[in-house]
Coordinates of C-alpha atoms in Angstrom, one line a residue:
Chain A
M8 CA 2.8 153.5 301.9
T9 CA -0.3 151.4 302.3
R10 CA -1.7 153.2 305.2
R11 CA -4.2 156.0 304.4
L12 CA -6.5 158.2 306.5
F13 CA -9.5 159.9 304.9
E14 CA -9.8 163.3 306.5
L15 CA -12.3 166.1 306.2
V16 CA -11.2 169.2 304.3
G17 CA -12.8 172.1 302.6
A18 CA -11.5 174.1 299.7
D19 CA -7.9 173.8 300.8
P20 CA -6.9 170.1 300.9
A21 CA -4.2 170.8 303.5
R22 CA -6.5 172.3 306.0
R23 CA -7.9 169.2 307.9
F24 CA -10.3 170.3 310.5
S25 CA -12.7 167.5 311.6
P26 CA -12.5 166.8 315.4
A27 CA -13.0 163.1 314.8
C28 CA -10.3 163.0 312.2
W29 CA -7.9 164.8 314.5
R30 CA -8.5 162.1 317.2
S31 CA -7.4 159.5 314.7
R32 CA -4.5 161.5 313.4
M33 CA -3.2 162.0 316.9
A34 CA -3.8 158.3 317.7
L35 CA -1.7 157.3 314.7
A36 CA 1.1 159.6 315.8
H37 CA 0.8 158.3 319.3
K38 CA 1.5 154.8 317.9
G39 CA 4.3 156.2 315.8
L40 CA 2.5 155.4 312.6
D41 CA 2.5 157.4 309.4
A42 CA -0.6 157.6 307.2
E43 CA -1.1 159.3 303.9
S44 CA -3.9 161.9 304.2
V45 CA -6.7 161.5 301.7
P46 CA -8.7 164.7 301.5
W47 CA -12.4 164.1 301.7
R48 CA -15.3 166.6 301.4
F49 CA -18.8 166.5 302.8
T50 CA -20.3 165.8 299.4
E51 CA -18.0 162.9 298.5
A52 CA -20.1 160.0 299.8
D53 CA -19.0 157.7 297.0
A54 CA -15.3 158.0 297.9
I55 CA -15.8 156.3 301.3
A56 CA -18.7 153.9 300.4
F57 CA -16.2 151.1 300.3
A58 CA -15.8 151.5 304.1
G59 CA -19.5 151.2 304.7
S60 CA -19.5 154.7 306.2
T61 CA -20.9 158.0 305.3
T62 CA -18.5 159.9 307.5
V63 CA -14.8 160.3 308.1
P64 CA -12.3 159.4 309.5
V65 CA -11.8 156.2 307.5
L66 CA -8.5 154.3 308.0
V67 CA -7.2 151.9 305.4
D68 CA -4.2 149.9 306.8
G69 CA -3.2 147.2 304.5
D70 CA -6.2 144.9 304.3
A71 CA -8.0 146.6 307.2
V72 CA -10.7 149.2 306.6
V73 CA -12.0 150.9 309.7
A74 CA -14.4 153.8 310.0
D75 CA -15.3 155.9 313.1
S76 CA -12.7 157.4 315.4
W77 CA -13.5 155.2 318.3
R78 CA -13.2 152.0 316.2
I79 CA -10.0 153.3 314.7
A80 CA -8.5 153.7 318.2
E81 CA -9.7 150.2 319.1
Y82 CA -8.2 148.8 315.9
L83 CA -4.8 150.6 316.4
E84 CA -4.6 149.3 320.0
R85 CA -5.4 145.8 318.9
A86 CA -3.2 145.8 315.7
Y87 CA -0.2 147.5 317.3
P88 CA -0.1 146.3 320.9
D89 CA 3.6 146.8 321.3
R90 CA 3.4 150.5 320.5
P91 CA 2.5 153.1 323.3
A92 CA -1.0 152.3 324.7
L93 CA -3.8 154.6 323.7
F94 CA -6.3 153.3 326.4
G95 CA -4.2 151.7 329.0
G96 CA -6.8 150.0 331.2
A97 CA -9.2 152.9 330.7
Q98 CA -11.1 152.1 327.5
A99 CA -14.5 151.6 329.0
E100 CA -14.0 154.5 331.3
L101 CA -13.3 156.8 328.4
R102 CA -16.7 156.2 326.9
F103 CA -18.1 159.0 329.2
L104 CA -15.4 161.5 328.2
A105 CA -16.1 160.7 324.5
A106 CA -19.9 161.1 325.1
W107 CA -19.4 164.4 326.9
T108 CA -17.1 165.6 324.1
D109 CA -19.6 164.6 321.4
T110 CA -22.8 165.8 323.1
V111 CA -21.6 168.8 325.1
L112 CA -18.3 170.2 324.0
N113 CA -18.6 169.8 320.2
P114 CA -22.1 171.3 319.9
A115 CA -21.0 174.2 322.1
I116 CA -17.9 174.9 320.0
L117 CA -19.8 174.6 316.8
R118 CA -22.0 177.6 317.8
F119 CA -18.8 179.7 317.8
I120 CA -17.2 178.6 314.6
L121 CA -20.1 177.8 312.3
T122 CA -19.7 180.6 309.9
D123 CA -15.9 180.2 309.9
V124 CA -16.3 176.5 308.9
F125 CA -18.7 177.6 306.2
A126 CA -16.2 180.0 304.8
L127 CA -13.6 177.3 304.4
L128 CA -15.8 175.1 302.2
R129 CA -15.8 174.9 298.4
P130 CA -18.6 176.9 296.9
S131 CA -20.1 173.7 295.6
E132 CA -20.3 172.3 299.2
Q133 CA -21.6 175.4 300.8
P134 CA -25.3 175.0 299.9
Y135 CA -25.4 171.5 301.5
F136 CA -23.7 172.7 304.6
R137 CA -25.9 175.8 305.0
E138 CA -29.1 173.9 304.4
S139 CA -28.3 171.0 306.7
R140 CA -27.0 173.1 309.6
E141 CA -29.7 175.8 309.3
R142 CA -32.3 173.0 309.5
R143 CA -30.5 171.6 312.6
F144 CA -30.3 175.0 314.4
G145 CA -33.6 176.4 313.1
T146 CA -32.0 179.7 312.1
T147 CA -29.2 181.0 309.8
L148 CA -25.6 180.3 310.3
E149 CA -25.0 184.0 310.9
A150 CA -27.6 184.2 313.6
V151 CA -26.1 181.2 315.4
V152 CA -22.7 182.9 315.9
A153 CA -24.0 186.4 316.2
D154 CA -24.0 186.4 320.0
R155 CA -20.8 184.4 320.5
E156 CA -19.1 187.1 322.5
V157 CA -22.0 187.0 324.9
R158 CA -21.9 183.2 325.2
L159 CA -18.2 183.0 325.8
P160 CA -18.4 183.1 329.6
G161 CA -20.9 180.3 329.5
F162 CA -18.6 178.3 327.3
R163 CA -15.7 178.8 329.6
A164 CA -17.9 177.7 332.6
L165 CA -19.0 174.6 330.6
I166 CA -15.4 173.3 330.4
E167 CA -14.8 173.6 334.1
P168 CA -14.5 169.8 334.5
L169 CA -11.6 169.9 332.0
R170 CA -10.0 172.7 334.0
V171 CA -10.4 170.9 337.3
T172 CA -8.8 167.8 335.9
L173 CA -5.9 169.7 334.3
R174 CA -5.2 171.5 337.6
A175 CA -4.7 168.0 339.1
Q176 CA -2.6 166.5 336.4
P177 CA -0.9 167.7 333.2
F178 CA -2.9 165.5 330.8
L179 CA -6.4 164.0 330.8
A180 CA -4.7 160.6 330.8
G181 CA -2.4 161.6 333.7
D182 CA 1.3 162.3 333.5
A183 CA 1.5 161.7 329.8
P184 CA -1.0 162.1 326.9
A185 CA -3.0 159.2 325.6
Y186 CA -6.4 158.7 324.0
A187 CA -8.3 160.7 326.7
D188 CA -6.4 163.7 325.5
H189 CA -6.8 163.0 321.8
I190 CA -10.6 162.8 322.3
V191 CA -10.8 166.3 323.6
F192 CA -7.9 167.8 321.7
G193 CA -9.7 167.0 318.5
S194 CA -12.4 169.5 319.4
F195 CA -10.0 172.3 320.2
Q196 CA -7.9 171.6 317.1
W197 CA -11.2 171.7 315.0
A198 CA -11.7 175.3 316.4
R199 CA -8.1 176.2 315.8
C200 CA -8.1 175.0 312.3
T201 CA -11.2 176.8 311.3
S202 CA -11.7 179.9 313.3
P203 CA -9.7 182.9 314.7
F204 CA -12.2 183.3 317.5
P205 CA -10.4 183.0 320.9
L206 CA -12.3 180.4 322.9
L207 CA -9.8 180.3 325.8
E208 CA -7.9 182.9 327.8
P209 CA -4.1 182.2 327.3
D210 CA -3.6 181.3 331.0
D211 CA -6.5 179.0 331.2
P212 CA -5.3 175.5 332.3
V213 CA -7.2 174.1 329.3
A214 CA -5.2 176.5 327.0
L215 CA -1.9 175.5 328.6
W216 CA -2.8 171.8 328.1
R217 CA -3.8 172.6 324.4
G218 CA -0.3 174.1 324.0
R219 CA 1.3 170.9 325.3
M220 CA -0.9 168.9 322.9
L221 CA 0.1 171.1 320.0
D222 CA 3.7 170.5 320.8
L223 CA 3.5 166.6 320.6
H224 CA 5.1 164.6 317.9
G225 CA 7.3 167.5 316.7
G226 CA 4.4 170.0 316.6
L227 CA 2.2 167.8 314.3
A228 CA -0.9 169.7 315.2
R229 CA 0.7 173.1 315.6
R230 CA 2.1 172.9 312.1
A231 CA -1.3 172.1 310.6
P232 CA -2.9 175.1 308.8
G233 CA -4.9 177.0 311.4
H234 CA -5.0 180.1 313.5
P235 CA -2.4 180.8 316.2
C236 CA -3.6 180.2 319.7
Chain B
M22 CA -13.9 145.8 364.1
T23 CA -11.1 148.4 363.7
R24 CA -12.4 149.7 360.4
R25 CA -14.7 152.8 360.7
L26 CA -16.2 155.2 358.1
F27 CA -17.5 158.6 359.3
E28 CA -20.6 159.3 357.2
L29 CA -22.8 162.3 357.0
V30 CA -26.3 162.0 358.6
G31 CA -29.0 164.4 359.8
A32 CA -31.5 163.8 362.5
D33 CA -31.7 160.0 361.8
P34 CA -28.3 158.4 362.2
A35 CA -29.3 155.6 359.9
R36 CA -30.0 157.8 356.9
R37 CA -26.6 158.4 355.4
F38 CA -26.9 160.7 352.4
S39 CA -23.6 162.3 351.4
P40 CA -22.7 161.6 347.8
A41 CA -19.0 161.5 348.7
C42 CA -19.7 159.1 351.6
W43 CA -21.6 156.8 349.3
R44 CA -18.7 156.7 346.9
S45 CA -16.5 155.4 349.8
R46 CA -19.2 153.0 351.1
M47 CA -19.6 151.5 347.7
A48 CA -15.8 151.3 347.3
L49 CA -15.5 149.4 350.5
A50 CA -18.2 147.0 349.5
H51 CA -16.5 146.6 346.1
K52 CA -13.4 145.5 347.9
G53 CA -15.5 143.2 350.1
L54 CA -14.6 145.2 353.2
D55 CA -16.9 145.9 356.2
A56 CA -16.7 149.2 358.0
E57 CA -18.6 150.4 361.0
S58 CA -20.6 153.5 360.2
V59 CA -19.9 156.5 362.5
P60 CA -22.7 159.0 362.1
W61 CA -21.3 162.6 361.6
R62 CA -23.2 165.9 361.3
F63 CA -22.3 169.1 359.7
T64 CA -21.7 170.9 363.0
E65 CA -19.4 168.2 364.4
A66 CA -16.0 169.5 363.3
D67 CA -14.3 168.4 366.4
A68 CA -15.1 164.7 365.8
I69 CA -13.0 164.5 362.6
A70 CA -10.3 167.0 363.5
F71 CA -8.0 164.0 364.2
A72 CA -8.1 163.3 360.4
G73 CA -7.0 166.8 359.5
S74 CA -10.3 167.2 357.6
T75 CA -13.4 169.3 358.0
T76 CA -15.5 167.1 355.8
V77 CA -16.5 163.4 355.5
P78 CA -16.0 160.7 354.5
V79 CA -13.1 159.9 356.8
L80 CA -11.9 156.3 356.9
V81 CA -10.1 154.8 359.9
D82 CA -8.6 151.4 359.0
G83 CA -6.3 150.1 361.7
D84 CA -3.5 152.7 361.9
A85 CA -4.5 154.4 358.6
V86 CA -6.6 157.6 358.7
V87 CA -7.7 158.8 355.3
A88 CA -10.1 161.7 354.4
D89 CA -11.6 162.6 351.0
S90 CA -13.4 160.0 348.9
W91 CA -10.8 160.1 346.1
R92 CA -7.9 159.5 348.6
I93 CA -9.9 156.8 350.3
A94 CA -10.3 155.0 346.9
E95 CA -6.6 155.4 346.3
Y96 CA -5.9 154.0 349.7
L97 CA -8.2 151.0 349.3
E98 CA -6.6 150.2 346.0
R99 CA -3.1 150.4 347.4
A100 CA -3.9 148.6 350.7
Y101 CA -6.0 145.8 349.2
P102 CA -4.5 145.1 345.8
D103 CA -5.6 141.5 345.8
R104 CA -9.3 142.5 346.1
P105 CA -11.4 143.5 343.0
A106 CA -9.9 146.6 341.3
L107 CA -11.6 150.0 341.7
F108 CA -9.6 151.8 339.1
G109 CA -8.1 149.2 336.8
G110 CA -5.8 151.2 334.6
A111 CA -8.2 154.1 334.6
Q112 CA -7.4 156.1 337.7
A113 CA -6.1 159.2 335.9
E114 CA -8.8 159.0 333.3
L115 CA -11.4 159.0 336.0
R116 CA -10.4 162.5 337.2
F117 CA -12.6 164.0 334.5
L118 CA -15.6 162.0 335.5
A119 CA -15.1 163.0 339.1
A120 CA -14.7 166.6 338.1
W121 CA -17.9 166.5 336.0
T122 CA -19.8 164.9 338.9
D123 CA -18.5 167.5 341.4
T124 CA -18.9 170.6 339.3
V125 CA -21.9 169.8 337.0
L126 CA -24.0 166.9 338.3
N127 CA -23.9 167.6 342.1
P128 CA -24.7 171.3 341.9
A129 CA -27.6 170.5 339.5
I130 CA -29.0 167.8 341.8
L131 CA -28.7 170.0 344.8
R132 CA -31.1 172.5 343.2
F133 CA -33.8 169.8 343.3
I134 CA -33.3 168.5 346.8
L135 CA -32.1 171.4 348.9
T136 CA -35.2 171.8 351.0
D137 CA -35.5 168.0 351.4
V138 CA -32.0 167.8 352.7
F139 CA -32.8 170.7 355.1
A140 CA -35.8 168.9 356.4
L141 CA -33.7 165.8 357.4
L142 CA -31.3 167.8 359.6
R143 CA -31.5 168.2 363.3
P144 CA -33.1 171.5 364.3
S145 CA -29.7 172.5 365.8
E146 CA -28.0 172.1 362.4
Q147 CA -30.7 173.8 360.3
P148 CA -29.6 177.4 360.9
Y149 CA -26.0 176.6 359.8
F150 CA -27.3 174.8 356.7
R151 CA -29.8 177.5 355.8
E152 CA -27.4 180.4 356.2
S153 CA -24.5 178.8 354.4
R154 CA -26.6 177.6 351.4
E155 CA -28.6 180.7 351.1
R156 CA -25.4 182.7 351.0
R157 CA -24.1 180.4 348.3
F158 CA -27.3 180.6 346.2
G159 CA -28.1 184.2 346.9
T160 CA -31.7 183.3 347.7
T161 CA -33.8 181.2 350.1
L162 CA -33.7 177.4 350.0
E163 CA -37.4 177.4 349.1
A164 CA -36.8 179.8 346.1
V165 CA -34.0 177.6 344.8
V166 CA -36.2 174.5 344.5
A167 CA -39.5 176.4 343.6
D168 CA -39.1 175.9 339.9
R169 CA -37.7 172.4 339.9
E170 CA -40.5 170.9 337.8
V171 CA -39.6 173.5 335.1
R172 CA -35.9 172.7 335.4
L173 CA -36.4 168.9 335.1
P174 CA -36.1 168.7 331.3
G175 CA -32.8 170.7 331.5
F176 CA -31.5 168.3 334.1
R177 CA -32.3 165.3 332.0
A178 CA -30.6 166.9 329.1
L179 CA -27.5 167.6 331.2
I180 CA -27.0 164.0 331.9
E181 CA -27.0 163.0 328.3
P182 CA -23.3 161.9 328.4
L183 CA -24.2 159.4 331.0
R184 CA -27.1 158.1 328.9
V185 CA -25.0 157.8 325.8
T186 CA -22.3 155.9 327.8
L187 CA -24.9 153.6 329.4
R188 CA -26.5 152.8 326.0
A189 CA -23.0 151.5 324.9
Q190 CA -22.2 149.4 328.0
P191 CA -24.0 148.4 331.2
F192 CA -21.7 150.2 333.6
L193 CA -19.6 153.4 333.4
A194 CA -16.6 151.1 334.0
G195 CA -17.7 148.7 331.2
D196 CA -19.2 145.2 331.6
A197 CA -18.9 145.3 335.4
P198 CA -19.2 148.1 338.0
A199 CA -16.1 149.8 339.4
Y200 CA -15.1 153.2 340.8
A201 CA -16.4 155.1 337.7
D202 CA -19.8 153.9 338.7
H203 CA -19.4 154.6 342.4
I204 CA -18.4 158.2 341.6
V205 CA -21.7 158.9 339.8
F206 CA -23.9 156.6 341.8
G207 CA -23.1 158.5 345.0
S208 CA -24.9 161.5 343.5
F209 CA -28.1 159.6 342.6
Q210 CA -28.0 157.9 346.0
W211 CA -27.7 161.3 347.7
A212 CA -30.9 162.3 345.9
R213 CA -32.6 159.0 346.7
C214 CA -31.8 159.1 350.4
T215 CA -33.0 162.7 350.8
S216 CA -35.8 163.5 348.4
P217 CA -38.9 161.9 346.9
F218 CA -38.6 164.1 343.8
P219 CA -38.3 161.9 340.7
L220 CA -35.2 163.0 338.8
L221 CA -35.4 160.2 336.2
E222 CA -38.0 158.6 334.1
P223 CA -38.2 154.9 335.0
D224 CA -37.1 153.8 331.5
D225 CA -34.1 156.2 331.3
P226 CA -30.9 154.2 330.7
V227 CA -29.5 156.1 333.7
A228 CA -32.4 154.9 335.9
L229 CA -31.9 151.3 334.7
W230 CA -28.2 151.6 335.6
R231 CA -29.1 153.1 339.0
G232 CA -31.3 150.1 339.6
R233 CA -28.3 147.8 338.8
M234 CA -26.2 149.8 341.3
L235 CA -28.9 149.6 344.0
D236 CA -28.8 145.8 343.6
L237 CA -25.1 145.4 344.1
H238 CA -23.7 143.7 347.2
G239 CA -27.0 142.2 348.3
G240 CA -28.9 145.5 347.8
L241 CA -26.6 147.5 350.1
A242 CA -27.7 150.8 348.7
R243 CA -31.3 149.8 348.1
R244 CA -31.8 148.8 351.7
A245 CA -30.5 152.2 353.0
P246 CA -33.2 154.5 354.2
G247 CA -34.4 156.5 351.3
H248 CA -37.2 157.0 348.8
P249 CA -38.2 154.2 346.4
C250 CA -37.0 154.9 342.8

């Protein structure tokens, strides 16, 4: 197989947990495309330098090398136009959803799972992770997550726009899942693959949607190493 | 002209300020459609009872009667398919943007403009408005807005997803404005038509986008009674 996706892992190469990598993995599955998973770790800059990127996902598809989940989705839509559409006519309109996910949802989730992510890393990577994240947060990893039970109602309020949307339709893309769903699902799958902390009530419309996403493509995301939810 | 749009006003029938009504007004202009404006006030339930609605906008277009800005946009897209598209292929994907605008942006803006909206109403409407809003907020209108200077940085942080999107493309719908833009513009136009309070720095990408929206359709929204911004 010539198609390869570089995906973030920690000590266990089977536990892929990056939200951006999950967007691309789901986008590939949406297009019905296989891709060998190449485990990549935070400290392995050299391994993806060929792609001109310092972050994953990186997709290698024959002669094409594409970094960044948004660009990968654009590439897949362009290269495989006869497969199910990721964007439909909504590519530009999805910029806002991606921006909300990147700037609101992901930072909020990280404050619940930070120590759990740390625990999954190789000892050799942990100092980098601790130092860079503690600099960003201005406190220890442990202090960031310490009040997560208290912050949980605030998190559940923060995702109200998802809940309102998913009361109106089964998927963020409408009647069937598409890239709108993959954008946001990546974040919940990141939490699921790293942390046992229950972000959602089981009957939350967002949790029910997450369940539908976990079932897609023969349970691709549900079978991935993670915590039941 | 048989086409009429019921739009919220206060004491001055020319000062139309509802965010939802502005969505519909911009959607009509987008389709190149005129509509007589019928001023409607909070206390005039009887005047729109024929539409089976207690809120505006209500559109009457020949035999069609449509309430609710989302349904009006759907109606216009269906009834005038040969005019410029409002949704393109993005209708389902825009549910999230509308939900964010309704549940995050509008409540946040209201806390800056509440007393200014109150001041625009007829004396006969003011008791209804004060009582219903003070019940909702659990305090006086004046107390809600009292700390608005302090809350301003928080508001500007809250709209970061808009800013990120508008750094990537000139309109929320991409290269040209469409219903994605009308959804959010309605909220900023609501603020502009009611309050002199400067929500945005002039060089904020969101302010620059608002300027482009104010210029559309020969300055339709800029000419509307409001505060310069």
